[in-house]
Short mmCIF file of C-alpha atoms in Angstrom, two decimals:
data_model
loop_
_atom_site.label_atom_id
_atom_site.label_comp_id
_atom_site.label_asym_id
_atom_site.label_seq_id
_atom_site.Cartn_x
_atom_site.Cartn_y
_atom_site.Cartn_z
CA UNK A 1 74.62 131.58 125.90
CA UNK A 2 74.21 128.86 128.54
CA UNK A 3 76.92 126.81 126.80
CA UNK A 4 79.28 129.79 126.78
CA UNK A 5 78.72 130.31 130.49
CA UNK A 6 79.37 126.62 131.12
CA UNK A 7 82.68 126.86 129.26
CA UNK A 8 83.65 129.93 131.25
CA UNK A 9 83.01 128.03 134.46
CA UNK A 10 85.81 125.63 133.50
CA UNK A 11 88.29 128.47 133.88
CA UNK A 12 88.30 127.99 137.65
CA UNK A 13 91.18 125.49 137.52
CA UNK A 14 94.68 126.94 137.57
CA UNK A 15 97.77 125.49 135.89
CA UNK A 16 100.92 125.36 138.05
CA UNK A 17 104.41 124.82 136.64
CA UNK A 18 106.16 122.04 138.57
CA UNK A 19 109.51 121.87 136.77
CA UNK A 20 111.41 122.66 133.59
CA UNK A 21 114.28 120.84 131.93
CA UNK A 22 116.17 120.78 128.64
CA UNK A 23 116.07 117.43 126.87
CA UNK A 24 118.94 116.73 124.51
CA UNK A 25 119.08 113.97 121.88
CA UNK A 26 120.02 110.78 123.68
CA UNK A 27 123.04 110.26 121.40
CA UNK A 28 124.50 113.56 122.68
CA UNK A 29 124.56 112.50 126.33
CA UNK A 30 127.53 111.15 128.19
CA UNK A 31 131.18 112.09 127.96
CA UNK A 32 131.52 111.76 124.19
CA UNK A 33 132.13 115.12 122.47
CA UNK A 34 129.26 116.63 120.50
CA UNK A 35 129.73 117.02 116.74
CA UNK A 36 130.46 120.55 115.49
CA UNK A 37 127.30 122.62 114.93
CA UNK A 38 125.71 122.18 111.52
CA UNK A 39 123.86 125.09 109.92
CA UNK A 40 120.64 124.39 108.03
CA UNK A 41 119.85 127.34 105.78
CA UNK A 42 116.20 128.34 105.60
CA UNK A 43 114.11 128.50 102.41
CA UNK A 44 111.53 131.12 101.38
CA UNK A 45 108.89 128.73 102.72
CA UNK A 46 110.61 128.81 106.12
CA UNK A 47 111.61 132.47 106.28
CA UNK A 48 108.17 133.86 105.48
CA UNK A 49 106.70 132.02 108.49
CA UNK A 50 109.19 133.25 111.09
CA UNK A 51 106.93 136.24 111.74
CA UNK A 52 103.98 134.23 113.09
CA UNK A 53 103.28 132.20 116.22
CA UNK A 54 104.78 128.83 117.04
CA UNK A 55 102.66 125.88 115.88
CA UNK A 56 100.76 124.74 118.99
CA UNK A 57 98.76 121.52 119.09
CA UNK A 58 98.26 118.97 121.82
CA UNK A 59 96.38 115.85 122.80
CA UNK A 60 94.21 115.05 125.78
CA UNK A 61 95.04 111.60 127.12
CA UNK A 62 93.40 109.37 129.74
CA UNK A 63 94.92 109.23 133.21
CA UNK A 64 98.12 107.14 133.19
CA UNK A 65 98.80 104.42 135.79
CA UNK A 66 101.67 106.48 137.23
CA UNK A 67 102.09 110.23 137.45
CA UNK A 68 104.44 112.86 138.79
CA UNK A 69 108.18 112.59 138.23
CA UNK A 70 107.97 108.98 137.08
CA UNK A 71 105.58 109.92 134.27
CA UNK A 72 107.61 112.92 133.16
CA UNK A 73 110.97 111.13 133.41
CA UNK A 74 109.65 108.41 131.10
CA UNK A 75 108.37 110.95 128.59
CA UNK A 76 111.69 112.82 128.77
CA UNK A 77 113.54 109.59 127.93
CA UNK A 78 111.40 108.87 124.87
CA UNK A 79 111.58 112.53 123.81
CA UNK A 80 115.40 112.31 123.88
CA UNK A 81 115.23 109.28 121.59
CA UNK A 82 112.85 111.05 119.21
CA UNK A 83 115.27 113.98 119.08
CA UNK A 84 117.96 111.59 117.85
CA UNK A 85 115.92 111.26 114.67
CA UNK A 86 114.92 114.94 114.58
CA UNK A 87 118.17 116.33 115.99
CA UNK A 88 117.69 119.77 114.46
CA UNK A 89 114.77 120.44 116.82
CA UNK A 90 117.38 120.49 119.61
CA UNK A 91 119.15 123.36 117.89
CA UNK A 92 118.73 127.13 117.91
CA UNK A 93 118.13 129.83 115.34
CA UNK A 94 121.28 131.78 114.50
CA UNK A 95 121.48 135.20 112.83
CA UNK A 96 124.20 137.12 111.06
CA UNK A 97 123.74 140.84 110.50
CA UNK A 98 125.67 142.18 107.52
CA UNK A 99 126.16 145.89 108.09
CA UNK A 100 127.88 146.50 104.76
CA UNK A 101 124.67 145.86 102.78
CA UNK A 102 122.10 146.11 105.62
CA UNK A 103 120.96 142.49 105.35
CA UNK A 104 120.40 139.63 107.78
CA UNK A 105 120.74 135.88 107.25
CA UNK A 106 119.07 133.29 109.49
CA UNK A 107 119.88 129.61 109.84
CA UNK A 108 118.93 126.72 112.07
CA UNK A 109 122.10 125.77 113.94
CA UNK A 110 122.11 122.16 115.13
CA UNK A 111 123.74 122.75 118.52
CA UNK A 112 122.14 119.90 120.51
CA UNK A 113 121.18 122.41 123.22
CA UNK A 114 117.88 120.62 123.61
CA UNK A 115 114.12 120.98 123.55
CA UNK A 116 112.37 122.26 126.65
CA UNK A 117 110.13 119.91 128.62
CA UNK A 118 107.76 121.52 131.12
CA UNK A 119 105.92 119.57 133.82
CA UNK A 120 102.71 121.22 135.01
CA UNK A 121 99.77 120.36 137.25
CA UNK A 122 96.10 121.36 137.04
CA UNK A 123 94.27 119.19 139.61
CA UNK A 124 91.20 121.40 139.41
CA UNK A 125 90.65 120.74 135.71
CA UNK A 126 88.83 117.62 134.54
CA UNK A 127 88.58 116.08 131.08
CA UNK A 128 84.92 117.07 130.84
CA UNK A 129 85.89 120.71 131.40
CA UNK A 130 87.80 120.55 128.12
CA UNK A 131 85.48 118.49 125.92
CA UNK A 132 82.06 118.86 127.55
CA UNK A 133 80.88 121.72 125.33
CA UNK A 134 81.34 122.96 121.78
CA UNK A 135 82.82 126.07 123.42
CA UNK A 136 86.49 125.78 124.35
CA UNK A 137 87.68 127.13 127.74
CA UNK A 138 90.49 129.03 126.06
CA UNK A 139 92.22 130.47 129.11
CA UNK A 140 92.70 126.95 130.51
CA UNK A 141 93.65 125.18 127.28
CA UNK A 142 96.17 127.83 126.26
CA UNK A 143 97.90 127.39 129.63
CA UNK A 144 98.63 123.77 128.60
CA UNK A 145 101.23 125.04 126.10
CA UNK A 146 104.72 126.53 126.47
CA UNK A 147 106.00 129.58 124.59
CA UNK A 148 102.64 131.34 124.41
CA UNK A 149 102.71 134.62 122.51
CA UNK A 150 106.16 133.90 121.05
CA UNK A 151 106.80 134.52 117.35
CA UNK A 152 109.23 132.39 115.42
CA UNK A 153 111.55 135.33 114.86
CA UNK A 154 111.77 135.89 118.64
CA UNK A 155 113.88 132.72 118.82
CA UNK A 156 116.41 134.32 116.48
CA UNK A 157 116.74 137.31 118.81
CA UNK A 158 116.55 135.60 122.22
CA UNK A 159 117.99 132.21 123.30
CA UNK A 160 114.70 130.31 122.95
CA UNK A 161 114.26 126.66 121.96
CA UNK A 162 112.65 125.88 118.60
CA UNK A 163 110.71 123.03 120.24
CA UNK A 164 109.05 122.94 123.66
CA UNK A 165 106.63 120.45 125.22
CA UNK A 166 104.40 120.75 128.28
CA UNK A 167 102.96 117.75 130.13
CA UNK A 168 100.04 118.87 132.32
CA UNK A 169 98.52 116.44 134.80
CA UNK A 170 94.77 117.00 135.19
CA UNK A 171 92.33 115.60 137.74
CA UNK A 172 91.55 112.60 135.51
CA UNK A 173 93.84 112.86 132.51
CA UNK A 174 97.00 114.30 130.99
CA UNK A 175 97.40 116.95 128.33
CA UNK A 176 100.55 116.88 126.19
CA UNK A 177 100.97 120.22 124.40
CA UNK A 178 103.75 120.92 121.92
CA UNK A 179 105.01 124.24 120.50
CA UNK A 180 107.23 124.18 117.41
CA UNK A 181 108.77 127.16 115.64
CA UNK A 182 106.90 127.61 112.36
CA UNK A 183 110.06 128.92 110.74
CA UNK A 184 111.63 125.46 110.88
CA UNK A 185 108.70 123.10 110.22
CA UNK A 186 105.07 122.86 109.14
CA UNK A 187 102.10 120.82 110.33
CA UNK A 188 103.15 117.69 108.46
CA UNK A 189 106.50 117.62 110.26
CA UNK A 190 104.88 118.60 113.57
CA UNK A 191 102.63 115.53 113.60
CA UNK A 192 105.32 113.19 112.23
CA UNK A 193 107.50 114.16 115.17
CA UNK A 194 104.58 113.74 117.60
CA UNK A 195 103.87 110.29 116.09
CA UNK A 196 107.53 109.29 116.40
CA UNK A 197 107.69 110.37 120.05
CA UNK A 198 104.52 108.51 121.02
CA UNK A 199 105.62 105.35 119.17
CA UNK A 200 108.93 105.32 121.03
CA UNK A 201 107.16 106.01 124.32
CA UNK A 202 104.84 103.02 123.98
CA UNK A 203 107.70 100.80 122.84
CA UNK A 204 106.30 100.22 119.36
CA UNK A 205 108.85 101.30 116.76
CA UNK A 206 107.72 99.24 113.78
CA UNK A 207 105.69 102.06 112.19
CA UNK A 208 108.48 104.57 112.72
CA UNK A 209 111.02 102.31 111.04
CA UNK A 210 108.79 101.99 107.98
CA UNK A 211 108.67 105.78 107.56
CA UNK A 212 111.14 107.65 105.38
CA UNK A 213 114.13 108.93 107.33
CA UNK A 214 113.90 112.68 108.02
CA UNK A 215 115.53 114.81 105.32
CA UNK A 216 116.97 117.76 107.23
CA UNK A 217 118.66 119.65 104.40
CA UNK A 218 116.45 122.23 102.75
CA UNK A 219 115.30 122.23 99.14
CA UNK A 220 115.88 125.42 97.11
CA UNK A 221 115.06 126.32 93.53
CA UNK A 222 118.24 126.77 91.54
CA UNK A 223 117.97 130.56 91.35
CA UNK A 224 117.88 131.10 95.14
CA UNK A 225 120.99 132.41 96.91
CA UNK A 226 121.97 130.24 99.88
CA UNK A 227 121.71 131.55 102.52
CA UNK A 228 119.01 134.03 101.54
CA UNK A 229 119.84 137.60 102.69
CA UNK A 230 116.88 139.49 104.15
CA UNK A 231 116.78 143.24 103.44
CA UNK A 232 116.70 144.20 107.12
CA UNK A 233 119.35 146.16 108.98
CA UNK A 234 118.04 144.66 112.22
CA UNK A 235 115.99 141.49 112.62
CA UNK A 236 113.64 143.31 114.99
CA UNK A 237 112.33 145.22 111.97
CA UNK A 238 110.53 142.06 110.82
CA UNK A 239 108.43 141.87 113.99
CA UNK A 240 104.85 143.10 113.85
CA UNK A 241 102.25 142.43 116.50
CA UNK A 242 98.66 143.42 115.89
CA UNK A 243 95.75 144.24 118.16
CA UNK A 244 93.35 141.43 117.34
CA UNK A 245 89.60 141.39 117.98
CA UNK A 246 88.36 139.26 120.88
CA UNK A 247 87.34 135.84 119.60
CA UNK A 248 85.60 132.81 121.06
CA UNK A 249 86.65 129.28 120.14
CA UNK A 250 84.45 126.30 119.42
CA UNK A 251 85.14 122.70 118.45
CA UNK A 252 82.83 120.78 116.11
CA UNK A 253 83.09 117.12 115.17
CA UNK A 254 81.39 115.66 112.11
CA UNK A 255 80.86 111.91 111.90
CA UNK A 256 81.88 109.91 108.85
CA UNK A 257 78.21 109.50 107.98
CA UNK A 258 77.61 113.25 108.24
CA UNK A 259 80.62 114.00 106.03
CA UNK A 260 79.42 111.44 103.50
CA UNK A 261 76.02 113.15 103.30
CA UNK A 262 77.58 116.58 102.75
CA UNK A 263 79.82 115.22 100.00
CA UNK A 264 76.93 113.42 98.28
CA UNK A 265 74.74 116.54 98.44
CA UNK A 266 77.50 118.78 97.03
CA UNK A 267 78.23 116.44 94.13
CA UNK A 268 74.53 115.90 93.42
CA UNK A 269 73.98 119.67 93.19
CA UNK A 270 76.86 119.93 90.71
CA UNK A 271 75.91 116.85 88.67
CA UNK A 272 76.69 117.60 85.02
CA UNK A 273 78.33 120.92 85.86
CA UNK A 274 81.60 119.88 87.51
CA UNK A 275 84.51 118.22 85.77
CA UNK A 276 85.92 116.71 88.97
CA UNK A 277 84.46 115.15 92.07
CA UNK A 278 84.08 117.44 95.08
CA UNK A 279 86.01 115.98 98.00
CA UNK A 280 84.77 115.35 101.52
CA UNK A 281 86.89 118.19 102.91
CA UNK A 282 85.74 120.64 100.23
CA UNK A 283 82.11 119.81 101.04
CA UNK A 284 82.69 120.31 104.77
CA UNK A 285 84.47 123.65 104.32
CA UNK A 286 81.74 124.84 101.96
CA UNK A 287 79.17 123.94 104.62
CA UNK A 288 81.15 126.03 107.11
CA UNK A 289 81.63 128.95 104.70
CA UNK A 290 77.91 129.24 104.00
CA UNK A 291 77.00 129.02 107.70
CA UNK A 292 79.56 131.66 108.71
CA UNK A 293 78.26 134.02 106.00
CA UNK A 294 74.80 133.63 107.53
CA UNK A 295 76.10 134.11 111.07
CA UNK A 296 78.02 137.24 110.05
CA UNK A 297 74.90 138.59 108.34
CA UNK A 298 76.90 139.60 105.31
CA UNK A 299 75.12 141.64 102.66
CA UNK A 300 74.65 139.91 99.29
CA UNK A 301 77.14 142.23 97.57
CA UNK A 302 79.84 141.90 100.27
CA UNK A 303 82.99 140.08 99.24
CA UNK A 304 83.96 137.05 101.31
CA UNK A 305 87.07 134.92 100.97
CA UNK A 306 88.39 131.52 101.92
CA UNK A 307 92.16 131.04 102.28
CA UNK A 308 93.37 127.45 102.13
CA UNK A 309 96.87 126.51 103.28
CA UNK A 310 98.15 124.08 100.65
CA UNK A 311 100.81 121.49 101.24
CA UNK A 312 103.40 121.34 98.45
CA UNK A 313 104.63 117.81 99.13
CA UNK A 314 103.60 115.71 96.16
CA UNK A 315 102.95 118.86 94.12
CA UNK A 316 106.57 119.98 93.58
CA UNK A 317 109.16 117.70 92.03
CA UNK A 318 112.36 117.42 94.07
CA UNK A 319 110.85 117.41 97.57
CA UNK A 320 111.84 114.04 98.96
CA UNK A 321 109.69 111.87 101.28
CA UNK A 322 110.58 112.78 104.85
CA UNK A 323 111.39 116.43 103.99
CA UNK A 324 111.50 118.22 107.35
CA UNK A 325 111.22 121.89 106.34
CA UNK A 326 108.16 123.97 105.55
CA UNK A 327 106.38 123.22 102.28
CA UNK A 328 103.10 125.15 102.50
CA UNK A 329 101.62 128.21 100.77
CA UNK A 330 98.25 129.98 101.06
CA UNK A 331 95.77 130.52 98.24
CA UNK A 332 92.67 132.70 98.54
CA UNK A 333 89.29 132.21 96.85
CA UNK A 334 86.97 135.23 96.65
CA UNK A 335 83.21 135.35 96.10
CA UNK A 336 80.32 137.61 97.02
CA UNK A 337 78.19 136.48 99.93
CA UNK A 338 75.02 136.42 97.84
CA UNK A 339 76.46 133.74 95.56
CA UNK A 340 77.67 131.68 98.52
CA UNK A 341 74.22 131.73 100.10
CA UNK A 342 72.03 131.49 96.99
CA UNK A 343 73.91 129.08 94.73
CA UNK A 344 74.11 126.24 97.23
CA UNK A 345 76.56 123.90 98.87
CA UNK A 346 77.75 122.32 95.62
CA UNK A 347 78.59 125.63 93.93
CA UNK A 348 80.45 126.85 97.01
CA UNK A 349 82.42 123.60 97.29
CA UNK A 350 83.23 123.85 93.58
CA UNK A 351 84.93 127.22 94.13
CA UNK A 352 87.27 125.51 96.62
CA UNK A 353 87.74 122.61 94.22
CA UNK A 354 88.87 125.01 91.48
CA UNK A 355 91.38 126.61 93.86
CA UNK A 356 92.94 123.18 94.39
CA UNK A 357 93.15 122.57 90.63
CA UNK A 358 94.78 125.96 89.99
CA UNK A 359 97.47 125.37 92.62
CA UNK A 360 100.28 123.94 90.49
CA UNK A 361 104.03 123.41 90.54
CA UNK A 362 104.76 126.28 88.17
CA UNK A 363 103.14 128.85 90.47
CA UNK A 364 105.02 127.47 93.49
CA UNK A 365 108.36 127.62 91.72
CA UNK A 366 107.63 131.16 90.54
CA UNK A 367 106.93 132.20 94.14
CA UNK A 368 110.14 130.58 95.43
CA UNK A 369 112.21 132.18 92.64
CA UNK A 370 110.77 135.67 93.27
CA UNK A 371 110.78 135.66 97.08
CA UNK A 372 114.48 136.51 97.75
CA UNK A 373 114.10 139.61 95.51
CA UNK A 374 110.67 140.59 96.87
CA UNK A 375 110.35 139.00 100.33
CA UNK A 376 106.95 138.98 101.99
CA UNK A 377 106.16 137.70 105.46
CA UNK A 378 103.07 136.16 107.02
CA UNK A 379 101.46 138.10 109.86
CA UNK A 380 98.65 136.78 112.05
CA UNK A 381 96.94 140.18 112.08
CA UNK A 382 96.33 140.35 108.34
CA UNK A 383 94.76 136.97 107.56
CA UNK A 384 91.13 137.35 108.58
CA UNK A 385 89.99 139.73 105.81
CA UNK A 386 88.31 142.19 108.13
CA UNK A 387 85.66 139.86 109.49
CA UNK A 388 84.48 138.52 106.15
CA UNK A 389 87.00 135.74 105.45
CA UNK A 390 87.93 132.27 106.64
CA UNK A 391 91.32 130.55 106.73
CA UNK A 392 91.89 126.81 107.08
CA UNK A 393 95.12 124.96 107.78
CA UNK A 394 95.80 121.47 109.02
CA UNK A 395 94.63 118.22 107.48
CA UNK A 396 92.32 115.34 108.40
CA UNK A 397 95.13 113.07 107.18
CA UNK A 398 97.43 113.97 110.06
CA UNK A 399 97.56 111.08 112.54
CA UNK A 400 96.45 112.69 115.79
CA UNK A 401 94.46 109.94 117.49
CA UNK A 402 97.22 107.40 116.93
CA UNK A 403 99.40 109.17 119.51
CA UNK A 404 99.14 106.56 122.23
CA UNK A 405 102.06 107.06 124.64
CA UNK A 406 101.53 103.68 126.26
CA UNK A 407 98.40 104.05 128.39
CA UNK A 408 95.61 104.73 125.89
CA UNK A 409 94.67 106.63 122.78
CA UNK A 410 93.90 110.37 122.89
CA UNK A 411 90.47 111.50 124.00
CA UNK A 412 90.66 114.79 122.07
CA UNK A 413 92.97 117.22 120.30
CA UNK A 414 93.14 120.99 120.88
CA UNK A 415 95.37 123.90 119.86
CA UNK A 416 97.17 126.64 121.80
CA UNK A 417 96.83 130.39 121.71
CA UNK A 418 98.55 131.04 118.37
CA UNK A 419 96.63 132.05 115.23
CA UNK A 420 93.47 132.96 117.15
CA UNK A 421 92.03 135.35 114.61
CA UNK A 422 88.46 135.93 113.54
CA UNK A 423 87.74 133.32 110.88
CA UNK A 424 90.52 130.86 111.60
CA UNK A 425 89.32 127.26 111.23
CA UNK A 426 91.76 124.39 111.74
CA UNK A 427 90.75 120.98 110.43
CA UNK A 428 91.59 117.79 112.32
CA UNK A 429 91.24 114.08 112.01
CA UNK A 430 88.04 113.06 113.76
CA UNK A 431 87.95 110.56 116.64
CA UNK A 432 85.92 108.09 114.60
CA UNK A 433 87.74 106.00 112.02
CA UNK A 434 86.44 105.97 108.48
CA UNK A 435 86.31 109.64 107.55
CA UNK A 436 85.15 111.72 110.51
CA UNK A 437 86.60 115.24 110.78
CA UNK A 438 86.69 118.06 113.32
CA UNK A 439 86.92 121.83 113.01
CA UNK A 440 88.32 124.18 115.63
CA UNK A 441 86.85 127.58 114.81
CA UNK A 442 87.51 131.14 116.03
CA UNK A 443 84.87 133.84 115.55
CA UNK A 444 83.88 137.00 117.36
CA UNK A 445 81.50 135.94 120.17
CA UNK A 446 78.18 137.21 118.77
CA UNK A 447 78.82 135.60 115.39
CA UNK A 448 79.84 132.30 116.98
CA UNK A 449 76.69 132.37 119.08
CA UNK A 450 74.57 132.72 115.95
CA UNK A 451 76.49 129.90 114.26
CA UNK A 452 75.86 127.51 117.15
CA UNK A 453 72.15 128.45 116.99
CA UNK A 454 72.06 127.74 113.22
CA UNK A 455 70.11 124.50 112.83
CA UNK A 456 71.27 123.89 109.26
CA UNK A 457 74.91 123.99 110.35
CA UNK A 458 74.50 122.16 113.64
CA UNK A 459 72.44 119.35 112.13
CA UNK A 460 75.66 118.06 110.58
CA UNK A 461 77.60 118.28 113.86
CA UNK A 462 77.88 115.03 115.80
CA UNK A 463 79.60 115.68 119.13
CA UNK A 464 81.72 118.53 120.51
CA UNK A 465 84.77 116.30 120.95
#
């Protein structure tokens, strides 16, 4: 409780917007005419995610040698150069309503209108206010992001950018928060763009050049119509907003040594009973699942679930390196709480391991083939399984702490206000090289309080950062 009160005390600093501007790809500046708009048609992977929040992640950086307009002008210049490579992020969603058959088609139109760059100031907020506790001061951190509360589909109805960035100057640091429409990209693309921008900003392009060039055109299975007509007379019919329970956020970091111990314990418990090695991430998520079941005080016969967001790159033939669209799908594993708690870390991790093995190319292709005939959309309000489930997206493989914009590596990473449902747990690269990981977790406040007081769970936690 004392830690929660300390986090609440950090909410005293206010965030003030200083300026806004649209940043266009640098190749589109000057007197030369812009090329005609190009339409990128969206896949089932893309379309199903238009109904949820923008992806919102950001990094906390040390204080730069210069601030104010000079800082933001420099970041705007490097952002414009990054948008040359990812030119479609300067476009806008475009819709066509077909009254004759009551359908709608949506595309990403590459108009070069630009990404929004917001300059903000929060002189009353210090770095320690953000990272000094396992509890996250949500009202402050969420204010570091643009386009809060906006769904992807909103950008197809209103003239909103698909990409927006906010640079917030703090008392002793800078927070760079980015919001990207989930209907046009997933987490892999999000962090590749962030990496590209930071590399250009610090004047080090050698890593960027070695990466595959972005592949902007979408990949469809051969049976899909292009563009895909949605059975909606009006696009507004796809919008659903739910009343979500109040949640509290916490951030837990696990050292490489701690992760190694969890993995060794899980595999030792399953020695002779598992056909494949349990991974470090599976062991960590099993540790979380068991602790959350305890904190929720689930009855032994209650069903609990864990939904993993799987990346399809490398699992589906035909998706080229550098593919810029969405390529993710969820898969849910169900168990009863009694088994999770009684059968141990190894057994719980093995359930997640089996889910990975069962996620194959055939099932992905079947989903993509069926979706235009039977479209389903993701909604933030229906992912938390009524207070008994967990959902994890993200990856410890995403390069977050390599985003040095020229004055030092990130101190921490945090997310915005999207996807804040009971049981959401994003996984991040840890600050320590060699296998450390972090979890950003949302739970209802009383459950989170019991989790933080759980010695078995917290013994594996290293630092709140």
